[in-house]
Coordinates of C-alpha atoms in Angstrom, one line a residue:
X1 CA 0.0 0.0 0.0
X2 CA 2.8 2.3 1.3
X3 CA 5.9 2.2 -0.4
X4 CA 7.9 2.8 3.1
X5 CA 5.6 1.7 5.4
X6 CA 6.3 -0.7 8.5
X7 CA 3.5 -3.2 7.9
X8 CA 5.6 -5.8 10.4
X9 CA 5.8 -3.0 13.7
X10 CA 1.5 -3.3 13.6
X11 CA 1.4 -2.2 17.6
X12 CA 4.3 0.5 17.2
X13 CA 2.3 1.4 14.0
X14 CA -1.4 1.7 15.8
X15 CA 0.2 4.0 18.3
X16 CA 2.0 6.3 15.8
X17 CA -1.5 6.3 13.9
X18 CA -3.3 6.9 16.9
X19 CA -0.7 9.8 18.0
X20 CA -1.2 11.4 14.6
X21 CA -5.1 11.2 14.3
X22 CA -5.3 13.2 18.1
X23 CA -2.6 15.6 16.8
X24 CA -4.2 16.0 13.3
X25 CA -7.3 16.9 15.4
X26 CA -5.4 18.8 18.1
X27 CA -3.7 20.8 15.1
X28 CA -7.0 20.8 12.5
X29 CA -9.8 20.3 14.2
X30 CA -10.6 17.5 12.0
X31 CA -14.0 15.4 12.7
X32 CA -14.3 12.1 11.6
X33 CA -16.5 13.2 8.6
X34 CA -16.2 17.3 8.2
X35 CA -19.4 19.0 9.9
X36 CA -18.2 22.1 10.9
X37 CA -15.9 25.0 9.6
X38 CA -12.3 25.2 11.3
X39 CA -11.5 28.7 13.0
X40 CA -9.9 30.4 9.8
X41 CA -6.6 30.9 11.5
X42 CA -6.2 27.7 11.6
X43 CA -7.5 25.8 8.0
X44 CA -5.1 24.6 5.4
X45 CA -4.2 26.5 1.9
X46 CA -5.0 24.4 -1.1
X47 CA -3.0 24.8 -4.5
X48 CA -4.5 22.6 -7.5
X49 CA -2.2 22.3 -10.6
X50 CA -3.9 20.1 -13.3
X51 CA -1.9 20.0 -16.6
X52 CA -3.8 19.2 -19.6
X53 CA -2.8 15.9 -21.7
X54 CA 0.2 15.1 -19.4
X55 CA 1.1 11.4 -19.6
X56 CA 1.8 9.3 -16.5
X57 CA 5.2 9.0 -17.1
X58 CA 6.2 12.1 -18.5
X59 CA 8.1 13.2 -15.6
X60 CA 11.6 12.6 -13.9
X61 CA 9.6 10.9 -11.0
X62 CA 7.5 8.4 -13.0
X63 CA 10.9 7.1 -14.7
X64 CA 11.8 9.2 -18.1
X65 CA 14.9 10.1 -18.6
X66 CA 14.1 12.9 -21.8
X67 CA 11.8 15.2 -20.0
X68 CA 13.3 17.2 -17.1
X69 CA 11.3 18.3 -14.4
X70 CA 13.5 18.8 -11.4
X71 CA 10.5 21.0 -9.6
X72 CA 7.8 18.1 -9.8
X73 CA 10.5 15.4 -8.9
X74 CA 11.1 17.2 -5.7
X75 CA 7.7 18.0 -4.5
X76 CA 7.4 14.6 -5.8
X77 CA 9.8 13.3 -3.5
X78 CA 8.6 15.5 -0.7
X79 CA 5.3 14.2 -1.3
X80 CA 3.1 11.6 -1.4
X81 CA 3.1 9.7 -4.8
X82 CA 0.0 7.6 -6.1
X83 CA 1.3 5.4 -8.7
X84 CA -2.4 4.3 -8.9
X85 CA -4.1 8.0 -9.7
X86 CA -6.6 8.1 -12.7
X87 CA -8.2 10.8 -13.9
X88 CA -12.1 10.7 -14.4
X89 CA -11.9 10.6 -18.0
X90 CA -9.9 9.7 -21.0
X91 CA -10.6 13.5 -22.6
X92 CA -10.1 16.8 -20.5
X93 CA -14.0 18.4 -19.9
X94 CA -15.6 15.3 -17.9
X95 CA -12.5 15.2 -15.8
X96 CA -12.9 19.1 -15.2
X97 CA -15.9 18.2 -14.3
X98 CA -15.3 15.9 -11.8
X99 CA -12.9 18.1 -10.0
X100 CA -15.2 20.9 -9.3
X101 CA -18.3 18.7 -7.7
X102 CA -16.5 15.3 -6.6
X103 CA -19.3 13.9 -9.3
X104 CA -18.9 11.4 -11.8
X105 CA -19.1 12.8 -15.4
X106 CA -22.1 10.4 -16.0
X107 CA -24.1 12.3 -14.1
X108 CA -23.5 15.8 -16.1
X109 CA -24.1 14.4 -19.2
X110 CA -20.5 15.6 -20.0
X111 CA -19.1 12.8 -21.0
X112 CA -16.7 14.5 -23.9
X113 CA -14.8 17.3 -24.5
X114 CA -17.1 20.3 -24.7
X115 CA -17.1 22.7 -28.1
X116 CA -16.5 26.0 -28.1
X117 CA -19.1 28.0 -30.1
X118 CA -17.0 28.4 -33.4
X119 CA -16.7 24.7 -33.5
X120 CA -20.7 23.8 -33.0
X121 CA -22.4 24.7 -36.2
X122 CA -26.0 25.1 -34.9
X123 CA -25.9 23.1 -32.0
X124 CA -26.8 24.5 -28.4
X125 CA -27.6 27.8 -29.8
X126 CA -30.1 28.2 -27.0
X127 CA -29.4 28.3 -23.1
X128 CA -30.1 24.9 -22.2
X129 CA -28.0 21.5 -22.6
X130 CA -29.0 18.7 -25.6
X131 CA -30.6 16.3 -24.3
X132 CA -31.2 14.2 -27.7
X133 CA -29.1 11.6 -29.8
X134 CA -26.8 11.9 -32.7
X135 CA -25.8 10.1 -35.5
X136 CA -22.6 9.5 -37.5
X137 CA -22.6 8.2 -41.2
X138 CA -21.3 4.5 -40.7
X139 CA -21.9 4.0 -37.9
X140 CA -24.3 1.0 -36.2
X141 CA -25.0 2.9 -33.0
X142 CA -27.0 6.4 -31.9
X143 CA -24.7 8.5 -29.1
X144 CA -26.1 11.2 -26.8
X145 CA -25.2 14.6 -27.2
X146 CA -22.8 15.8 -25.2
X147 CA -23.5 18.8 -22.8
X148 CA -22.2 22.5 -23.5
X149 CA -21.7 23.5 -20.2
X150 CA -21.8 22.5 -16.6
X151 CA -24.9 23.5 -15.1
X152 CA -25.4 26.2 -12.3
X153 CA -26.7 23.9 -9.9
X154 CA -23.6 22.1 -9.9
X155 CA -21.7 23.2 -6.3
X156 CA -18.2 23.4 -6.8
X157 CA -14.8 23.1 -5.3
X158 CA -14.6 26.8 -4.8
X159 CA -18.4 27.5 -3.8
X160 CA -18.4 25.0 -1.1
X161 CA -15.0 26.5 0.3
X162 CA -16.1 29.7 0.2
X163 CA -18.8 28.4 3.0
X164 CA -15.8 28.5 4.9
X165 CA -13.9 31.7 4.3
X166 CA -11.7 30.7 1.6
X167 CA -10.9 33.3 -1.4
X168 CA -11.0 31.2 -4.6
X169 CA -9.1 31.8 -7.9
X170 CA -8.7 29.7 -11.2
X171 CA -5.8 30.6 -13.6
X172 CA -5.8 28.6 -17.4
X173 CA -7.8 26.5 -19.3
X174 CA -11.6 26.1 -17.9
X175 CA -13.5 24.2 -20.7
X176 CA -16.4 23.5 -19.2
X177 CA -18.6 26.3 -20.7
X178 CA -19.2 30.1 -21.8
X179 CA -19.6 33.2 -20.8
X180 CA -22.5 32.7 -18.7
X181 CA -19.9 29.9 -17.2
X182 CA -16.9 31.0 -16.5
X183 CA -15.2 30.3 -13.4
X184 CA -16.6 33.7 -11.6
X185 CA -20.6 32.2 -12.0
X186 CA -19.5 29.0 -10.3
X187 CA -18.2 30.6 -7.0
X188 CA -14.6 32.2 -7.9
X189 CA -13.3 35.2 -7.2
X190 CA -10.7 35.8 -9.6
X191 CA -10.9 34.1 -12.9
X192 CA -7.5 34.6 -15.3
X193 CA -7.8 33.1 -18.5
X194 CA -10.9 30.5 -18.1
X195 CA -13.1 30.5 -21.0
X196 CA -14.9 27.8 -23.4
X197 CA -11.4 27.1 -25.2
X198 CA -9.9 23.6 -25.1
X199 CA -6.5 24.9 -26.6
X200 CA -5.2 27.8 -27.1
X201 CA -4.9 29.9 -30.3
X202 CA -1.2 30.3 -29.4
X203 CA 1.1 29.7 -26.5
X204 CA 2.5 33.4 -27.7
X205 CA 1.2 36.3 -26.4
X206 CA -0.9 37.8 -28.1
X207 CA -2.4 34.7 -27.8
X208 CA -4.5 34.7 -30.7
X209 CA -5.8 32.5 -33.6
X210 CA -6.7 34.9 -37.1
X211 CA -8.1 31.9 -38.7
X212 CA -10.8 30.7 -37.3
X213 CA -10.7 33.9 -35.0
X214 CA -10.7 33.2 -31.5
X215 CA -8.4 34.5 -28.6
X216 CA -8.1 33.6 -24.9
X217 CA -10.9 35.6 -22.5
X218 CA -9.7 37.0 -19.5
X219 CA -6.1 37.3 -20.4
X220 CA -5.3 40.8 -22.1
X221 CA -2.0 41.2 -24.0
X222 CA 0.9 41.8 -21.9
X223 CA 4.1 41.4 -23.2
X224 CA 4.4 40.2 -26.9
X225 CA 6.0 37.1 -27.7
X226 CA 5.6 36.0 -23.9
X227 CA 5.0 32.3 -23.3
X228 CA 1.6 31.5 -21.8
X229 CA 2.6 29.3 -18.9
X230 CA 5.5 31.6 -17.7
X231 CA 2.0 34.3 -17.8
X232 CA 0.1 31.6 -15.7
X233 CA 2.9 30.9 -13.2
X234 CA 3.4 35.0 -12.6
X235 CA -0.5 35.0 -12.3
X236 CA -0.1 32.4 -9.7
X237 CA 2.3 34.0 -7.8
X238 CA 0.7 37.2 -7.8
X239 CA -2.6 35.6 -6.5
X240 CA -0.7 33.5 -3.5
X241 CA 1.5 37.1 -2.2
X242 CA -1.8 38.9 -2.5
X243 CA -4.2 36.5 -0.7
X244 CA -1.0 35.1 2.4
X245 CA -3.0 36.8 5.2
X246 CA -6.4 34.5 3.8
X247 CA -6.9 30.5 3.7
X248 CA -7.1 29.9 -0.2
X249 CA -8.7 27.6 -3.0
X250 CA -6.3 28.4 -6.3
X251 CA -6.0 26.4 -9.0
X252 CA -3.7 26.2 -11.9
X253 CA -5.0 24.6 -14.8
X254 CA -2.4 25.1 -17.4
X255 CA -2.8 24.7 -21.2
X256 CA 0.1 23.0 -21.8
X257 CA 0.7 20.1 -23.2
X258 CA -1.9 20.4 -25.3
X259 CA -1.3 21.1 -28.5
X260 CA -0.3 23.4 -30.6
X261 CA 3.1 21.9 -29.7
X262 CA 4.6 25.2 -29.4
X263 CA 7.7 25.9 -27.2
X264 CA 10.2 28.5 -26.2
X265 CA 13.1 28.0 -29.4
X266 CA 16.1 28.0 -27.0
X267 CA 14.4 25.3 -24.7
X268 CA 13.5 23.5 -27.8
X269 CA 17.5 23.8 -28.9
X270 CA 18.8 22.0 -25.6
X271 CA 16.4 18.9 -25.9
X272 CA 17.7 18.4 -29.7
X273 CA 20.8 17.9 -27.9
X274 CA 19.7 15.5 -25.2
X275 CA 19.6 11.5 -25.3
X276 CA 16.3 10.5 -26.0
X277 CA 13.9 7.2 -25.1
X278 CA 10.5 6.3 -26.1
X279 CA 10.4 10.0 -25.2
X280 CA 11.8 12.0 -28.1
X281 CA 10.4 15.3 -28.8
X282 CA 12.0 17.8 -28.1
X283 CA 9.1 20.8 -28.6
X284 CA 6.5 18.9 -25.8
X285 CA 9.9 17.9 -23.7
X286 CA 10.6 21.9 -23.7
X287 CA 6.6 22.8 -22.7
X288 CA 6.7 19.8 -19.7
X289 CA 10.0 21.8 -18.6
X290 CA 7.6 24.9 -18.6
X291 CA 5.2 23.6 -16.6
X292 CA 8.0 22.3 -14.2
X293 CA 9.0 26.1 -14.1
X294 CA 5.9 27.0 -13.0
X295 CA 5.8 24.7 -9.9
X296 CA 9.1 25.9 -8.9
X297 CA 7.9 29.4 -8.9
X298 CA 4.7 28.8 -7.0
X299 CA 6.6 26.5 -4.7
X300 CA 8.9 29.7 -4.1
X301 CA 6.1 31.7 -3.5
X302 CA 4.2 29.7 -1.0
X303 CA 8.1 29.7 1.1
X304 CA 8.1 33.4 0.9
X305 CA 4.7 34.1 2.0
X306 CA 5.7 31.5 5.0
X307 CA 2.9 29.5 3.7
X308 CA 4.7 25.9 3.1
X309 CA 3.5 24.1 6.2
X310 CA 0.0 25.5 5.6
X311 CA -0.6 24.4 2.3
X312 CA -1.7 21.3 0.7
X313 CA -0.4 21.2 -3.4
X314 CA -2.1 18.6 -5.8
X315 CA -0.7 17.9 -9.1
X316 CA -2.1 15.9 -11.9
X317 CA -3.4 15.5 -14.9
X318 CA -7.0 16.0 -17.0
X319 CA -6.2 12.7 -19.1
X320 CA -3.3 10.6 -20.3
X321 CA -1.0 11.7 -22.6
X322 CA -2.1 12.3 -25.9
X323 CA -0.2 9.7 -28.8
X324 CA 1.9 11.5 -31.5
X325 CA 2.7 14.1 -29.0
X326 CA 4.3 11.5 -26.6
X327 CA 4.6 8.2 -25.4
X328 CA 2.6 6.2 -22.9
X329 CA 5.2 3.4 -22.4
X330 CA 5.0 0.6 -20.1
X331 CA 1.0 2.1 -20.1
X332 CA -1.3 0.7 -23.4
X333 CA -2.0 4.1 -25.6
X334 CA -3.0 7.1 -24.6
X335 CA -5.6 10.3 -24.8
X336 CA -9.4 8.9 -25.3
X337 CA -9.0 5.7 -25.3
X338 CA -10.2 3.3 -22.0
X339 CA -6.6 1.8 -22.2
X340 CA -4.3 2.8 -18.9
X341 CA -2.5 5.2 -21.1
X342 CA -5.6 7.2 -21.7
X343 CA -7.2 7.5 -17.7
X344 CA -3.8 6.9 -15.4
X345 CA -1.9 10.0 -14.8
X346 CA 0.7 11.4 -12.7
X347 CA -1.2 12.5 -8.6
X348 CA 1.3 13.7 -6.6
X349 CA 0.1 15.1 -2.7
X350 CA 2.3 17.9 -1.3
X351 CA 2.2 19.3 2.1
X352 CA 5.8 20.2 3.7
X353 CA 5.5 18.9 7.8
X354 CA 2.1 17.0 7.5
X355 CA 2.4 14.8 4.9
X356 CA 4.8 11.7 5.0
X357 CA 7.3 11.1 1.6
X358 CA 6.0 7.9 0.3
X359 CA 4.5 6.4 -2.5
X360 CA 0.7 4.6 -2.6
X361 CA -0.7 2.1 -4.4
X362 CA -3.9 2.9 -3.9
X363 CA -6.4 3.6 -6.6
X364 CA -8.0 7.1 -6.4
X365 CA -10.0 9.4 -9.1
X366 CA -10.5 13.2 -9.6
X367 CA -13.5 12.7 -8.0
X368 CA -11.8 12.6 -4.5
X369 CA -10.3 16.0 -4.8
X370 CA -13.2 17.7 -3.6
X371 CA -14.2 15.7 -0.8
X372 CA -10.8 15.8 0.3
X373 CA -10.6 19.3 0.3
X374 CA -14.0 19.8 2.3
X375 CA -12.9 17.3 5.1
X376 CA -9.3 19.3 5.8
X377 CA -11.5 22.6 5.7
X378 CA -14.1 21.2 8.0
X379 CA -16.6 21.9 5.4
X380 CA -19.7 19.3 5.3
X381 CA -20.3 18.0 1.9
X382 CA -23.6 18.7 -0.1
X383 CA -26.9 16.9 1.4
X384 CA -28.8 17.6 -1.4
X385 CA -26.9 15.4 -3.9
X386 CA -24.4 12.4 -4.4
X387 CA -20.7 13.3 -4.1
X388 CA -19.2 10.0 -5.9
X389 CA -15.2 10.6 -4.1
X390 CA -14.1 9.7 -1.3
X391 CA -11.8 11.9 1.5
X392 CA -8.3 11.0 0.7
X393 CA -7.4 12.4 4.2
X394 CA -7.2 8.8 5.7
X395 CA -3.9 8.0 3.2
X396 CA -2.6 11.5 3.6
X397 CA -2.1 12.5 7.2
X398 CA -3.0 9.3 8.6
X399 CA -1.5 6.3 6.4
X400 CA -4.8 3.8 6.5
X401 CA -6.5 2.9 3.4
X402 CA -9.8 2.8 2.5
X403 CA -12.7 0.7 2.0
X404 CA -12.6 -1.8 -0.9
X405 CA -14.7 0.7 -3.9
X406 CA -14.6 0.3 -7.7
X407 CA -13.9 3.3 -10.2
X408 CA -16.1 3.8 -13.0
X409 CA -15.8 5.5 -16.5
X410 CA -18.2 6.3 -19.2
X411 CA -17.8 7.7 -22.6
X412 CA -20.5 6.6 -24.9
X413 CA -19.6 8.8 -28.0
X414 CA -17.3 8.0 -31.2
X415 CA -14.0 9.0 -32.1
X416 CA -11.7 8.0 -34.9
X417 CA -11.5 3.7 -34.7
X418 CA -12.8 4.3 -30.9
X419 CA -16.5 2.8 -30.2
X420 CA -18.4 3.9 -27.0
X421 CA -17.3 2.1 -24.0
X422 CA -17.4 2.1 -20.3
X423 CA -15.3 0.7 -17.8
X424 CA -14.6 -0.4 -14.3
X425 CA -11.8 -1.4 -12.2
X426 CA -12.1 -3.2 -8.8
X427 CA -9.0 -4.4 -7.1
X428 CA -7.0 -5.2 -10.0
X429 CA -9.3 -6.0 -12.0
X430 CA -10.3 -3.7 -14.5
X431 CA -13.3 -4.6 -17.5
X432 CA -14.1 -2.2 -20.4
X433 CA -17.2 -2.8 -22.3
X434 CA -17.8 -1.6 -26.0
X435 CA -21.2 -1.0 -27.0
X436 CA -21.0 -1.3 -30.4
X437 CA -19.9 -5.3 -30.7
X438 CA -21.4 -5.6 -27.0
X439 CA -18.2 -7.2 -26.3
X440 CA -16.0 -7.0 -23.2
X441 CA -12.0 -7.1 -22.0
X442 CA -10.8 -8.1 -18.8
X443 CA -7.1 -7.3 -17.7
X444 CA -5.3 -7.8 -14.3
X445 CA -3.5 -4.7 -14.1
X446 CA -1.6 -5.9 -11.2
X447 CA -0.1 -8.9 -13.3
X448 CA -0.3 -7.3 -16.9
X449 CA 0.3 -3.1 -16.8
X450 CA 0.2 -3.0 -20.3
X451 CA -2.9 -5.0 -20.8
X452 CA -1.8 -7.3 -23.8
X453 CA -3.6 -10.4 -22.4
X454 CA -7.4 -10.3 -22.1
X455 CA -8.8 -12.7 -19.9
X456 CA -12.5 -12.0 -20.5
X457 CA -12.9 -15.9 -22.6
X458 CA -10.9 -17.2 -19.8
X459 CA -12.8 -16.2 -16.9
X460 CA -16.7 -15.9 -17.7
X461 CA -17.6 -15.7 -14.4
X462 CA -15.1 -12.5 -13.2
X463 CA -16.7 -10.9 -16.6
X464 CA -20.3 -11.4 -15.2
X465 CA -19.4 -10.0 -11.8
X466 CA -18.1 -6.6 -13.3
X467 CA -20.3 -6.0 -15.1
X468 CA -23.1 -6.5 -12.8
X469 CA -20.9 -4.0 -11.1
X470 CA -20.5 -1.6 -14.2
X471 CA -24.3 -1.4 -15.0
X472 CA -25.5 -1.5 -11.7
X473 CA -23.2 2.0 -11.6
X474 CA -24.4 3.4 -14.5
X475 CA -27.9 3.1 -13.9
X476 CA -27.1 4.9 -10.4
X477 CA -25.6 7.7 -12.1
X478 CA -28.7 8.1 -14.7
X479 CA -25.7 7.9 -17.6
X480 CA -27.1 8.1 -21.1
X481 CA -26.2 4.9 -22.7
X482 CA -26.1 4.4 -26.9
X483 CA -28.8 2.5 -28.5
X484 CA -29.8 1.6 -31.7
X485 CA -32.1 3.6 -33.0
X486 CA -32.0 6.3 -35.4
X487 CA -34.2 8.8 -35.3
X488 CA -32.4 11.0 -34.6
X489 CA -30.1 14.7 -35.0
X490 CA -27.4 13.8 -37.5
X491 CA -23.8 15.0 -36.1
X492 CA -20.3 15.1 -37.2
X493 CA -16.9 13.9 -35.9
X494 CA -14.2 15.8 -34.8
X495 CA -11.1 15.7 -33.0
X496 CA -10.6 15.3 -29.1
X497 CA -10.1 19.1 -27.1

């Protein structure tokens, strides 16, 4: 479970957990299960920073030798690792998603990438979500519309801290709406840069596209030529010095590595000259270095500000790695597809004095971020509605595990050679179903990483089990599901955001 924890010493170790539960609620005022707001002066800062299409091995940390991210690898090795995170989704929006409410995509109805309103046609001209079918020439089955936005109702990360004091900011890529919502209508203060984009025009400042013509909301022009995530780190900073004195919610959702594969040209030059691996280009080698900037500024800033012993950092990823741009390796492809390469991503927990260095095997999901967040704030979580995570606050500050729970995903659209499918993964177990075929693969990722040997003809009965398991779920969640009908509002393809 723990990679450097004495499982032998179990008496030494109950008393050391014991110690460390009265002190965490000596020190936190933590309950059991958050009911109650801690007295300001005394709750955690949280820093979020979510990088967009970073694969689970594209770091120093996870074993690549190419990329260089001497930043992450320390917080890394500061922190708590989970060599078992996922993210919610295989594509960036549902995972975004997930993050704000703790909620399984499913339950949104954003279950793909959302489209910005030059890449719609006439869809969702009106203020409400689709709630019909679409079809694509060739193909067998009908696929719900995805939704354009994540509704008001949803309660956020930031909304349900703000309950208890917290200012709230969100810096970079949003995607999970427009205008009427942006990060300020869903409980944040201060909103830098978060529109309905799911790239940007250009990493350049300006940062603008001429052709279709679309630019970056909330982020005026500053310096020409500057590179947008050194403009997202100083916005970071700038956020951390001028909230110190208040407990915080700020998030960092940067563009990169998304493409356009666009780089700084002298950071570009170096990794020409490096060595390379199955990592071995040098443009999205010079943007992960970027992003490593980035957390050593804001790592910098939270030690000036004396805020390092205060504050919790999370860093991760909206999706795996996208293929072409790198290289998923041990992990089977990547972006969008319900492989490991497309939903397992780097999770690193950071918090200088409280939490442990160690690495965890335990599976965990986006979805746990917000719960997490609620319990260390002594924020109760919404009574009016299923919050799908779990509090990751047992691993964290008190190294027990949890409960035996399956993770669930659902993406019943099209894309490319990619068929709607869903999956589950219990233990180490792990099914994905495909609609189309009605067909399913079973993998022990525990035995078989890579998942080159499915079992599902092998073991009938472990298929069965699943996916009572899997539709059980996604009847729970109210998931829209493809059928075979087609009556229904003709669509088009496109590429993943």
């Amino acid at each position: 479970m723990f990679a450097r924890y004495d499982r032998k010493s179990n008496c030494r170790s109950f008393i050391r957990s014991a110690l460390m539960i009265l002190a965490v609620g000596l020190i936190l005022g933590l309950p059991g299960q958050a009911t109650a707001a801690t007295p300001s002066q005394e709750k955690p800062y949280f820093v979020v920073v979510l990088v967009d299409d970073l694969g689970w091995t594209d770091l120093g940390f996870m074993g690549s030798s190419y990329y260089q991210t001497p930043n992450i690898d320390r917080i890394a090795h500061e922190g708590l690792v989970f060599t078992n995170g996922y993210a919610a989704a295989a594509v960036c929006s549902p995972t975004r998603f997930a993050l704000q409410t703790g909620r399984y995509p499913a339950r949104s109805g954003i279950t793909d990438w959302i489209r910005a309103r030059f890449q719609r046609g006439t869809i969702g001209q009106n203020a409400k979500n689709p709630t019909g079918y679409e079809v694509l020439p060739g193909r067998k089955l009908a696929c719900p519309q995805n939704a354009l936005f994540m509704e008001h109702e949803e309660i956020t990360v930031a909304e349900l801290l703000k309950q208890a004091g917290y200012a709230t900011g969100h810096i970079g890529k949003w995607h999970l709406g427009h205008t009427a919502h942006f990060p300020e209508t869903q409980g944040y203060d201060v909103n830098i840069g978060g529109g309905n984009l799911g790239q940007p025009p250009s990493y350049f400042d300006p940062y603008r596209s001429e052709s279709p013509i679309y630019e970056i909301p909330n982020l005026p022009p500053r310096q020409t030529g500057e590179y947008l995530t050194d403009r997202e780190a100083d916005e970071a900073v700038n956020f951390i010095r001028t909230h110190k004195d208040r407990p915080f919610y700020l998030q960092i959702c940067h563009y990169c590595v998304h493409t356009p594969l666009q780089a700084k040209p002298e950071v570009v030059e170096r990794y020409r000259q490096r060595p390379t691996s199955h990592h071995n280009n040098p443009v999205y080698a010079a943007m992960i270095e970027s992003v490593d900037d980035a957390v050593g500024k804001i790592r910098k800033a939270l030690e000036d500000c004396g805020l390092m012993g205060r504050t919790l950092l999370i860093f991760t990823s909206d999706n795996g790695g996208l293929i072409g741009s790198t290289d998923n390796r041990p992990l089977r492809s990547g972006k969008g597809y319900p492989y490991e390469g497309g939903i397992r991503v780097p999770w690193v927990a950071w918090w200088p004095g409280r939490i442990e260095p160690a690495r965890c095997d335990i599976p965990i999901s986006t979805i746990d971020l917000l719960p997490t967040l609620a319990e260390l704030a002594g924020v109760p979580l919404p009574d009016n509605r299923p919050v799908d995570g779990v509090s990751l606050v047992p691993i964290l500050l008190e190294k027990r595990s949890l409960a035996p729970r399956p993770l669930f995903w659902h993406f019943p659209h099209y894309r490319g050679d990619l068929e709607p499918f869903s999956i589950v993964r219990m233990g180490d177990w792990k099914l994905i179903h495909f609609y189309e075929q009605d067909r399913d693969e079973l993998y022990n990722l525990a035995e078989d990483l890579s998942e080159t040997h499915d079992l599902a003809a092998q073991m009938p009965k472990k298929v069965a089990e699943l996916r009572a398991l899997l539709t059980r779920h996604l009847s729970e969640v109210d998931a829209k599901l493809p059928k075979l009908e087609l009556s229904t509002t003709p669509g088009s393809a496109s590429n993943p955001q």
